[in-house]
Amino acid sequence: MSKIFVGVDLGGTNVKIACFSSRLELICKTSAATEANMGPKNVVDKIAKTVGKLLKDNGFSQKDITAIGIGTPGPAKYKEGVIIASPNLPLFKNVPIKKMLSRRLNAPAILENDANAACWGEYVLGAGRDIDDMVFFTLGTGIGGGIVCDGKLVRGSDGNGAELGHIIIYPGGRLCGCGQRGCVEAYASANSTAKRATEAIKAGAKSSLKKAMDKKGEITSRDVYEHLAAGDRLARKITDETAEALAIVCVNMLHTTEPKRIVFAGGMIAAGNVLLDRIKYFFNKHIWPLKKETVEICFATLGEDAGIIGAAALAKEIKKT
Amino acid sequence: MSKIFVGVDLGGTNVKIACFSSRLELICKTSAATEANMGPKNVVDKIAKTVGKLLKDNGFSQKDITAIGIGTPGPAKYKEGVIIASPNLPLFKNVPIKKMLSRRLNAPAILENDANAACWGEYVLGAGRDIDDMVFFTLGTGIGGGIVCDGKLVRGSDGNGAELGHIIIYPGGRLCGCGQRGCVEAYASANSTAKRATEAIKAGAKSSLKKAMDKKGEITSRDVYEHLAAGDRLARKITDETAEALAIVCVNMLHTTEPKRIVFAGGMIAAGNVLLDRIKYFFNKHIWPLKKETVEICFATLGEDAGIIGAAALAKEIKKT
């Protein structure tokens, strides 16, 4: 019998599934449409069947599963393994997914916030593999976060720690999807980047982005970075706002858990070094001159696999009872 | 032989020393002028002699000391036990105080940031004694901080974590003593409270505080709170600015380590419930409406003893080698 650890990254659109050895070597992986509209029971059934097929195709059986890790967007009762509700999984209300999947696959399971799982993946095998203290941001539609302190994932008193996208950096500022004003997510997510550019163009700012907007009816954060690379001034201004917001939150995290490394992941890092360099520039502008800070600000290295790797790595930590 | 744990709170003006049982019951305590201008060697000598006398007066001897905890302002190399430099201890440059005191008293010692030590004291015996996740602010001349995550003190990758007074809440805002702009310390410390009131009066604001200023040449945060109690409108405005700054940092800490309780300590809490109520008011104004947050915002309960209690409690954690 082999020892297989299964990592599941359950998103609103796709579910990613992978099998790892006890040394976290990737054995096999796959991805499928979540089809969340089928409801929780059918989604769990589909995940279980997909895992089964994946194992079989690679010469294993369900009996080889040692434990399962599941990453999912919040809010959830992670300890209990219950998804409370999720904007992207509308039929999932108080779903005890940990228990459901554990029963179907006859192995213990653990539920974790998807950003925390990705953070843990980067910590164990990626950008944080050689350090003990790390802060992680995933820059996508929204901004997710994760914190590792002295080698341990910070879960918070109620399992909802490290909601770093909702740190307020401009009190009274832009309205965030969460209802707060001035969150870093309202300035530095892919959505906000596109939104701020759109607003500026509508307000009459001169930019090569206008043509893209007229053509497609909307612009994305990707457009902003493409036009930035081509030298557009508005794209530069929008990117600087993004970078400065992220830099301020880097300063704040340094003064909070003092990470050795701050790691950015998610679709937005496709912007490349131009974004990273501006974050570092603004970090140096805002940080105190009291002492030389040695924190490294960098990009993640595992790409989209961070979530499944982290989920499997967390499964490895399930205590045998 | 008894098991005595010594707590030392080394400040620029006074050094507090106390002896505790292994159950952290206070056996005896004293306080003396630090006389930092005598230099590190003489200060250590004085501390050692004071400990010796304190023990003797209470029927113990130096042999009864199991371990010593020392709290001191940063920056320091806490692991190594070396004070790098301190504005309030000007002759202390790269002083290996842990080793020095350990040798003089023939017992192992531990060095910790004074705010962290006070945080740990409140966590072990005070406002945080029944929880696992706590955030701590000490509102004095400056603002110090401490974080307990899942029962462990957050020290950071280089021992300088939880510098919570230097979280930026108003980018580009008031200049802080640390060189950054917009730190919470620049809005909510005792110094800043007095400074903002002074500026407002000089700018012509009508206030009963003006008389106090004309009489004494300056005003303190205590004056602000006294005039607030007497109904002065400017004092109210200044207090609201203080409370809102603290509330924003509470929101941010909730989204970071998600504490069960946020505890305020230090001279400023003499302002009483009027300050606490306004912090809670602004917290509710800034926090998301997504879910009901159960974090408690409260005052510390140990008063000035938190530092020596925490130092002794940390001494209890020294691993025997």
PDB file of C-alpha atoms in Angstrom, chain A residues 38-198:
ATOM      1  CA  MET A  38     -25.299  20.694  -9.288  1.00  0.00           C
ATOM      2  CA  GLY A  39     -25.273  21.252  -5.538  1.00  0.00           C
ATOM      3  CA  PRO A  40     -22.841  20.123  -2.828  1.00  0.00           C
ATOM      4  CA  LYS A  41     -23.711  16.416  -2.875  1.00  0.00           C
ATOM      5  CA  ASN A  42     -23.086  16.051  -6.581  1.00  0.00           C
ATOM      6  CA  VAL A  43     -19.943  18.157  -6.445  1.00  0.00           C
ATOM      7  CA  VAL A  44     -18.524  15.948  -3.684  1.00  0.00           C
ATOM      8  CA  ASP A  45     -19.511  12.889  -5.689  1.00  0.00           C
ATOM      9  CA  LYS A  46     -17.726  14.255  -8.728  1.00  0.00           C
ATOM     10  CA  ILE A  47     -14.584  15.050  -6.746  1.00  0.00           C
ATOM     11  CA  ALA A  48     -14.546  11.555  -5.233  1.00  0.00           C
ATOM     12  CA  LYS A  49     -15.003   9.894  -8.619  1.00  0.00           C
ATOM     13  CA  THR A  50     -12.340  12.100 -10.168  1.00  0.00           C
ATOM     14  CA  VAL A  51      -9.903  11.171  -7.405  1.00  0.00           C
ATOM     15  CA  GLY A  52     -10.745   7.505  -7.896  1.00  0.00           C
ATOM     16  CA  LYS A  53     -10.170   7.642 -11.635  1.00  0.00           C
ATOM     17  CA  LEU A  54      -6.971   9.655 -11.242  1.00  0.00           C
ATOM     18  CA  LEU A  55      -5.584   7.049  -8.838  1.00  0.00           C
ATOM     19  CA  LYS A  56      -6.630   4.130 -11.008  1.00  0.00           C
ATOM     20  CA  ASP A  57      -5.144   5.691 -14.145  1.00  0.00           C
ATOM     21  CA  ASN A  58      -1.853   5.931 -12.311  1.00  0.00           C
ATOM     22  CA  GLY A  59      -1.788   2.467 -10.822  1.00  0.00           C
ATOM     23  CA  PHE A  60      -3.154   3.231  -7.376  1.00  0.00           C
ATOM     24  CA  SER A  61      -6.419   2.617  -5.568  1.00  0.00           C
ATOM     25  CA  GLN A  62      -8.561   4.470  -3.077  1.00  0.00           C
ATOM     26  CA  LYS A  63      -7.000   2.403  -0.291  1.00  0.00           C
ATOM     27  CA  ASP A  64      -3.706   4.188  -0.921  1.00  0.00           C
ATOM     28  CA  ILE A  65      -5.084   7.520   0.280  1.00  0.00           C
ATOM     29  CA  THR A  66      -3.571   8.502   3.628  1.00  0.00           C
ATOM     30  CA  ALA A  67      -5.307  11.877   3.961  1.00  0.00           C
ATOM     31  CA  ILE A  68      -7.064  14.601   1.973  1.00  0.00           C
ATOM     32  CA  GLY A  69      -6.571  18.346   2.130  1.00  0.00           C
ATOM     33  CA  ILE A  70      -9.236  20.691   0.748  1.00  0.00           C
ATOM     34  CA  GLY A  71      -8.767  24.382   0.033  1.00  0.00           C
ATOM     35  CA  THR A  72     -11.855  26.505  -0.479  1.00  0.00           C
ATOM     36  CA  PRO A  73     -12.830  30.169  -0.377  1.00  0.00           C
ATOM     37  CA  GLY A  74     -14.307  31.433   2.908  1.00  0.00           C
ATOM     38  CA  PRO A  75     -16.076  32.100   5.045  1.00  0.00           C
ATOM     39  CA  ALA A  76     -16.032  28.631   6.541  1.00  0.00           C
ATOM     40  CA  LYS A  77     -15.715  26.893   9.869  1.00  0.00           C
ATOM     41  CA  TYR A  78     -12.381  25.375   8.993  1.00  0.00           C
ATOM     42  CA  LYS A  79     -11.870  23.359  12.166  1.00  0.00           C
ATOM     43  CA  GLU A  80     -15.266  21.745  11.774  1.00  0.00           C
ATOM     44  CA  GLY A  81     -14.761  21.452   8.026  1.00  0.00           C
ATOM     45  CA  VAL A  82     -17.961  23.263   7.124  1.00  0.00           C
ATOM     46  CA  ILE A  83     -18.342  25.737   4.242  1.00  0.00           C
ATOM     47  CA  ILE A  84     -20.696  28.412   5.616  1.00  0.00           C
ATOM     48  CA  ALA A  85     -21.349  30.242   2.354  1.00  0.00           C
ATOM     49  CA  SER A  86     -19.351  31.391  -0.625  1.00  0.00           C
ATOM     50  CA  PRO A  87     -20.154  33.924  -3.335  1.00  0.00           C
ATOM     51  CA  ASN A  88     -18.731  31.524  -5.938  1.00  0.00           C
ATOM     52  CA  LEU A  89     -20.440  28.397  -4.588  1.00  0.00           C
ATOM     53  CA  PRO A  90     -23.988  29.731  -4.170  1.00  0.00           C
ATOM     54  CA  LEU A  91     -25.654  26.405  -3.298  1.00  0.00           C
ATOM     55  CA  PHE A  92     -23.078  25.642  -0.607  1.00  0.00           C
ATOM     56  CA  LYS A  93     -24.707  26.681   2.676  1.00  0.00           C
ATOM     57  CA  ASN A  94     -23.388  25.031   5.827  1.00  0.00           C
ATOM     58  CA  VAL A  95     -21.956  22.140   3.891  1.00  0.00           C
ATOM     59  CA  PRO A  96     -19.865  19.704   6.021  1.00  0.00           C
ATOM     60  CA  ILE A  97     -17.553  19.057   3.088  1.00  0.00           C
ATOM     61  CA  LYS A  98     -14.717  17.646   5.190  1.00  0.00           C
ATOM     62  CA  LYS A  99     -16.933  14.897   6.583  1.00  0.00           C
ATOM     63  CA  MET A 100     -18.619  14.245   3.223  1.00  0.00           C
ATOM     64  CA  LEU A 101     -15.391  13.798   1.285  1.00  0.00           C
ATOM     65  CA  SER A 102     -13.728  11.922   4.123  1.00  0.00           C
ATOM     66  CA  ARG A 103     -16.550   9.361   4.123  1.00  0.00           C
ATOM     67  CA  ARG A 104     -16.594   8.984   0.355  1.00  0.00           C
ATOM     68  CA  LEU A 105     -12.850   8.391   0.160  1.00  0.00           C
ATOM     69  CA  ASN A 106     -12.493   6.638   3.506  1.00  0.00           C
ATOM     70  CA  ALA A 107      -9.612   8.811   4.698  1.00  0.00           C
ATOM     71  CA  PRO A 108      -9.243  11.718   7.116  1.00  0.00           C
ATOM     72  CA  ALA A 109      -9.590  15.187   5.616  1.00  0.00           C
ATOM     73  CA  ILE A 110      -8.798  18.794   6.514  1.00  0.00           C
ATOM     74  CA  LEU A 111     -10.477  21.976   5.264  1.00  0.00           C
ATOM     75  CA  GLU A 112      -8.506  25.186   4.875  1.00  0.00           C
ATOM     76  CA  ASN A 113      -9.021  28.610   3.352  1.00  0.00           C
ATOM     77  CA  ASP A 114      -7.779  28.508  -0.252  1.00  0.00           C
ATOM     78  CA  ALA A 115      -5.367  31.404   0.179  1.00  0.00           C
ATOM     79  CA  ASN A 116      -3.987  29.822   3.353  1.00  0.00           C
ATOM     80  CA  ALA A 117      -3.540  26.544   1.482  1.00  0.00           C
ATOM     81  CA  ALA A 118      -1.685  28.295  -1.346  1.00  0.00           C
ATOM     82  CA  CYS A 119       0.434  30.155   1.218  1.00  0.00           C
ATOM     83  CA  TRP A 120       1.290  26.861   2.884  1.00  0.00           C
ATOM     84  CA  GLY A 121       2.179  25.347  -0.493  1.00  0.00           C
ATOM     85  CA  GLU A 122       4.585  28.197  -1.250  1.00  0.00           C
ATOM     86  CA  TYR A 123       5.976  27.929   2.262  1.00  0.00           C
ATOM     87  CA  VAL A 124       6.598  24.187   2.091  1.00  0.00           C
ATOM     88  CA  LEU A 125       7.841  23.840  -1.487  1.00  0.00           C
ATOM     89  CA  GLY A 126       7.970  27.266  -3.120  1.00  0.00           C
ATOM     90  CA  ALA A 127       9.137  30.806  -2.403  1.00  0.00           C
ATOM     91  CA  GLY A 128       9.234  30.216   1.368  1.00  0.00           C
ATOM     92  CA  ARG A 129      10.847  26.785   1.522  1.00  0.00           C
ATOM     93  CA  ASP A 130      14.024  27.974   3.254  1.00  0.00           C
ATOM     94  CA  ILE A 131      12.520  30.360   5.842  1.00  0.00           C
ATOM     95  CA  ASP A 132      10.289  30.291   8.949  1.00  0.00           C
ATOM     96  CA  ASP A 133       8.355  33.552   8.647  1.00  0.00           C
ATOM     97  CA  MET A 134       6.469  34.497   5.516  1.00  0.00           C
ATOM     98  CA  VAL A 135       3.573  36.662   4.421  1.00  0.00           C
ATOM     99  CA  PHE A 136       1.676  35.744   1.267  1.00  0.00           C
ATOM    100  CA  PHE A 137      -0.683  37.687  -0.969  1.00  0.00           C
ATOM    101  CA  THR A 138      -2.618  36.284  -3.880  1.00  0.00           C
ATOM    102  CA  LEU A 139      -3.537  39.072  -6.264  1.00  0.00           C
ATOM    103  CA  GLY A 140      -6.534  37.961  -8.266  1.00  0.00           C
ATOM    104  CA  THR A 141     -10.084  39.196  -8.677  1.00  0.00           C
ATOM    105  CA  GLY A 142      -9.789  39.915  -4.955  1.00  0.00           C
ATOM    106  CA  ILE A 143      -6.785  39.730  -2.659  1.00  0.00           C
ATOM    107  CA  GLY A 144      -6.262  36.741  -0.396  1.00  0.00           C
ATOM    108  CA  GLY A 145      -3.590  36.365   2.220  1.00  0.00           C
ATOM    109  CA  GLY A 146      -1.676  33.933   4.330  1.00  0.00           C
ATOM    110  CA  ILE A 147       0.804  34.222   7.190  1.00  0.00           C
ATOM    111  CA  VAL A 148       3.380  31.763   8.425  1.00  0.00           C
ATOM    112  CA  CYS A 149       4.832  32.601  11.823  1.00  0.00           C
ATOM    113  CA  ASP A 150       7.739  30.578  13.163  1.00  0.00           C
ATOM    114  CA  GLY A 151       6.828  27.703  10.841  1.00  0.00           C
ATOM    115  CA  LYS A 152       3.136  27.689  11.675  1.00  0.00           C
ATOM    116  CA  LEU A 153       0.187  28.832   9.585  1.00  0.00           C
ATOM    117  CA  VAL A 154      -1.685  31.668  11.328  1.00  0.00           C
ATOM    118  CA  ARG A 155      -5.306  30.600  11.394  1.00  0.00           C
ATOM    119  CA  GLY A 156      -6.683  33.132  13.873  1.00  0.00           C
ATOM    120  CA  SER A 157      -9.014  32.602  16.809  1.00  0.00           C
ATOM    121  CA  ASP A 158     -11.945  31.672  14.608  1.00  0.00           C
ATOM    122  CA  GLY A 159     -10.159  30.331  11.515  1.00  0.00           C
ATOM    123  CA  ASN A 160     -10.534  33.548   9.543  1.00  0.00           C
ATOM    124  CA  GLY A 161      -7.111  35.082  10.093  1.00  0.00           C
ATOM    125  CA  ALA A 162      -4.952  36.525   7.323  1.00  0.00           C
ATOM    126  CA  GLU A 163      -7.756  38.195   5.399  1.00  0.00           C
ATOM    127  CA  LEU A 164      -4.986  40.523   4.315  1.00  0.00           C
ATOM    128  CA  GLY A 165      -6.895  41.988   1.374  1.00  0.00           C
ATOM    129  CA  HIS A 166      -9.113  43.756   3.864  1.00  0.00           C
ATOM    130  CA  ILE A 167      -6.434  45.609   5.744  1.00  0.00           C
ATOM    131  CA  ILE A 168      -7.470  49.253   5.597  1.00  0.00           C
ATOM    132  CA  ILE A 169      -4.755  51.459   4.163  1.00  0.00           C
ATOM    133  CA  TYR A 170      -6.794  54.510   3.131  1.00  0.00           C
ATOM    134  CA  PRO A 171      -9.516  55.087   5.772  1.00  0.00           C
ATOM    135  CA  GLY A 172     -12.633  56.477   4.137  1.00  0.00           C
ATOM    136  CA  GLY A 173     -11.245  55.568   0.713  1.00  0.00           C
ATOM    137  CA  ARG A 174     -12.616  53.412  -2.106  1.00  0.00           C
ATOM    138  CA  LEU A 175     -15.492  51.091  -1.302  1.00  0.00           C
ATOM    139  CA  CYS A 176     -14.412  47.452  -1.175  1.00  0.00           C
ATOM    140  CA  GLY A 177     -16.608  44.494  -2.109  1.00  0.00           C
ATOM    141  CA  CYS A 178     -16.538  43.529   1.572  1.00  0.00           C
ATOM    142  CA  GLY A 179     -18.326  46.705   2.609  1.00  0.00           C
ATOM    143  CA  GLN A 180     -15.316  48.395   4.185  1.00  0.00           C
ATOM    144  CA  ARG A 181     -13.707  51.507   2.770  1.00  0.00           C
ATOM    145  CA  GLY A 182     -10.037  51.817   1.891  1.00  0.00           C
ATOM    146  CA  CYS A 183      -9.071  48.106   1.893  1.00  0.00           C
ATOM    147  CA  VAL A 184      -5.915  47.230   0.000  1.00  0.00           C
ATOM    148  CA  GLU A 185      -8.131  44.981  -2.176  1.00  0.00           C
ATOM    149  CA  ALA A 186     -10.007  48.077  -3.336  1.00  0.00           C
ATOM    150  CA  TYR A 187      -6.713  49.438  -4.735  1.00  0.00           C
ATOM    151  CA  ALA A 188      -4.579  46.509  -5.733  1.00  0.00           C
ATOM    152  CA  SER A 189      -6.699  43.599  -6.957  1.00  0.00           C
ATOM    153  CA  ALA A 190      -7.047  42.826 -10.668  1.00  0.00           C
ATOM    154  CA  ASN A 191     -10.623  44.079 -10.466  1.00  0.00           C
ATOM    155  CA  SER A 192      -9.664  47.351  -8.853  1.00  0.00           C
ATOM    156  CA  THR A 193      -6.806  47.894 -11.292  1.00  0.00           C
ATOM    157  CA  ALA A 194      -9.213  47.556 -14.235  1.00  0.00           C
ATOM    158  CA  LYS A 195     -11.846  49.643 -12.461  1.00  0.00           C
ATOM    159  CA  ARG A 196      -9.529  52.525 -11.643  1.00  0.00           C
ATOM    160  CA  ALA A 197      -8.270  52.596 -15.231  1.00  0.00           C
ATOM    161  CA  THR A 198     -11.844  52.555 -16.558  1.00  0.00           C
TER     162      THR A 198
END
